[in-house]
PDB file of C-alpha atoms in Angstrom:
ATOM      1  CA  MET A   6       4.255 -21.452   3.817  1.00 59.00           C
ATOM      2  CA  ASP A   7       7.836 -22.234   4.774  1.00 74.00           C
ATOM      3  CA  GLY A   8      10.044 -23.569   2.030  1.00 79.00           C
ATOM      4  CA  GLY A   9       8.282 -21.932  -0.896  1.00 83.00           C
ATOM      5  CA  PRO A  10      10.075 -20.282  -3.780  1.00 86.00           C
ATOM      6  CA  PRO A  11      11.465 -16.801  -3.115  1.00 87.00           C
ATOM      7  CA  HIS A  12       9.753 -13.715  -4.516  1.00 86.00           C
ATOM      8  CA  THR A  13      12.837 -13.037  -6.640  1.00 88.00           C
ATOM      9  CA  ASP A  14      12.177 -16.293  -8.534  1.00 91.00           C
ATOM     10  CA  THR A  15       8.422 -15.808  -8.987  1.00 93.00           C
ATOM     11  CA  PHE A  16       6.692 -12.417  -8.872  1.00 92.00           C
ATOM     12  CA  ASP A  17       9.407  -9.864  -8.130  1.00 90.00           C
ATOM     13  CA  LEU A  18      12.382 -10.744 -10.290  1.00 90.00           C
ATOM     14  CA  LYS A  19      15.426  -8.545 -10.124  1.00 88.00           C
ATOM     15  CA  PRO A  20      17.347  -9.430 -13.309  1.00 85.00           C
ATOM     16  CA  GLU A  21      19.808  -6.582 -12.798  1.00 88.00           C
ATOM     17  CA  ILE A  22      21.086  -8.216  -9.576  1.00 89.00           C
ATOM     18  CA  ALA A  23      23.131 -11.369 -10.210  1.00 82.00           C
ATOM     19  CA  GLU A  24      22.419 -12.890  -6.772  1.00 85.00           C
ATOM     20  CA  CYS A  25      18.648 -12.713  -7.230  1.00 84.00           C
ATOM     21  CA  GLY A  26      17.863 -15.834  -9.210  1.00 81.00           C
ATOM     22  CA  ILE A  27      18.502 -17.418 -12.563  1.00 88.00           C
ATOM     23  CA  PHE A  28      15.028 -17.177 -14.086  1.00 92.00           C
ATOM     24  CA  LYS A  29      14.054 -14.708 -16.767  1.00 92.00           C
ATOM     25  CA  PRO A  30      11.044 -12.372 -16.676  1.00 94.00           C
ATOM     26  CA  ILE A  31       8.206 -12.898 -19.154  1.00 96.00           C
ATOM     27  CA  ASP A  32       5.410 -10.551 -20.142  1.00 97.00           C
ATOM     28  CA  THR A  33       1.932 -11.093 -18.754  1.00 97.00           C
ATOM     29  CA  ASN A  34      -1.429 -10.190 -20.235  1.00 98.00           C
ATOM     30  CA  VAL A  35      -1.178  -6.860 -18.375  1.00 97.00           C
ATOM     31  CA  PRO A  36       1.124  -4.358 -20.095  1.00 97.00           C
ATOM     32  CA  GLY A  37       4.136  -3.478 -17.961  1.00 95.00           C
ATOM     33  CA  ILE A  38       3.881  -6.423 -15.574  1.00 95.00           C
ATOM     34  CA  GLN A  39       6.389  -9.227 -15.842  1.00 95.00           C
ATOM     35  CA  ILE A  40       6.723 -12.393 -13.768  1.00 96.00           C
ATOM     36  CA  SER A  41       8.984 -15.427 -13.820  1.00 96.00           C
ATOM     37  CA  GLU A  42       9.294 -17.713 -16.789  1.00 96.00           C
ATOM     38  CA  LEU A  43       8.332 -20.462 -14.317  1.00 95.00           C
ATOM     39  CA  LEU A  44       4.718 -19.221 -14.368  1.00 97.00           C
ATOM     40  CA  PRO A  45       3.647 -19.065 -18.044  1.00 97.00           C
ATOM     41  CA  LYS A  46       0.025 -20.129 -17.436  1.00 98.00           C
ATOM     42  CA  PHE A  47      -0.367 -17.647 -14.600  1.00 97.00           C
ATOM     43  CA  ALA A  48       1.063 -14.937 -16.874  1.00 97.00           C
ATOM     44  CA  GLN A  49      -2.053 -15.374 -19.028  1.00 98.00           C
ATOM     45  CA  MET A  50      -4.323 -14.672 -16.024  1.00 97.00           C
ATOM     46  CA  VAL A  51      -2.593 -11.785 -14.256  1.00 97.00           C
ATOM     47  CA  ASP A  52      -5.456  -9.458 -15.170  1.00 98.00           C
ATOM     48  CA  ARG A  53      -7.539 -11.442 -12.652  1.00 97.00           C
ATOM     49  CA  ALA A  54      -4.975 -11.329  -9.835  1.00 96.00           C
ATOM     50  CA  ALA A  55      -3.389  -8.903  -7.410  1.00 94.00           C
ATOM     51  CA  ILE A  56       0.383  -8.973  -7.118  1.00 92.00           C
ATOM     52  CA  VAL A  57       1.592  -7.269  -3.953  1.00 89.00           C
ATOM     53  CA  ARG A  58       5.193  -6.132  -4.221  1.00 84.00           C
ATOM     54  CA  SER A  59       5.177  -3.629  -1.382  1.00 84.00           C
ATOM     55  CA  MET A  60       4.984  -5.680   1.808  1.00 77.00           C
ATOM     56  CA  SER A  61       7.276  -4.573   4.574  1.00 77.00           C
ATOM     57  CA  THR A  62       7.690  -5.107   8.283  1.00 77.00           C
ATOM     58  CA  ILE A  63       9.256  -3.282  11.176  1.00 83.00           C
ATOM     59  CA  GLU A  64      10.851  -6.571  12.194  1.00 84.00           C
ATOM     60  CA  ASN A  65      14.458  -6.919  11.152  1.00 84.00           C
ATOM     61  CA  GLU A  66      14.688 -10.716  11.249  1.00 86.00           C
ATOM     62  CA  HIS A  67      12.851 -13.267   9.077  1.00 82.00           C
ATOM     63  CA  LEU A  68      11.525 -15.504  11.867  1.00 85.00           C
ATOM     64  CA  ARG A  69      10.140 -12.599  13.900  1.00 86.00           C
ATOM     65  CA  ALA A  70       8.609 -11.041  10.773  1.00 84.00           C
ATOM     66  CA  ARG A  71       7.015 -14.374   9.825  1.00 83.00           C
ATOM     67  CA  VAL A  72       5.432 -14.764  13.281  1.00 84.00           C
ATOM     68  CA  HIS A  73       4.144 -11.190  13.144  1.00 84.00           C
ATOM     69  CA  LEU A  74       2.712 -11.666   9.635  1.00 81.00           C
ATOM     70  CA  ARG A  75       0.957 -14.948  10.471  1.00 83.00           C
ATOM     71  CA  THR A  76      -0.359 -14.172  13.945  1.00 85.00           C
ATOM     72  CA  GLY A  77      -0.554 -10.406  14.366  1.00 84.00           C
ATOM     73  CA  PHE A  78       1.640 -10.721  17.474  1.00 83.00           C
ATOM     74  CA  ARG A  79       5.047  -9.158  17.897  1.00 81.00           C
ATOM     75  CA  ASP A  80       7.543 -10.427  20.458  1.00 73.00           C
ATOM     76  CA  GLY A  81       6.689  -8.849  23.782  1.00 64.00           C
ATOM     77  CA  GLN A  82       3.586  -7.086  22.456  1.00 64.00           C
ATOM     78  CA  GLY A  83       1.079  -9.297  24.270  1.00 58.00           C
ATOM     79  CA  GLY A  84      -1.969  -8.741  22.101  1.00 56.00           C
ATOM     80  CA  VAL A  85      -3.524  -9.042  18.683  1.00 54.00           C
ATOM     81  CA  ALA A  86      -2.749  -6.266  16.223  1.00 53.00           C
ATOM     82  CA  TRP A  87      -6.046  -5.211  14.618  1.00 52.00           C
TER      83      TRP A  87
END
């Protein structure tokens, strides 16, 4: 999971922001949904997928957020978040 492409180069392009990648959005088989030009075959199957663009965390730092996402534990919490 570490080292993968960023969301701004795959499923959540932000073409209006220069610092957010060099790839262009392409249309998918679902009207109104665009993804990266890097994923043309997936663009033909988006009607069979769920693209989540609303994840958030209360953690303010990537490493802590990653641990929380993967384990359900937050630093100092001492238990599983159900």
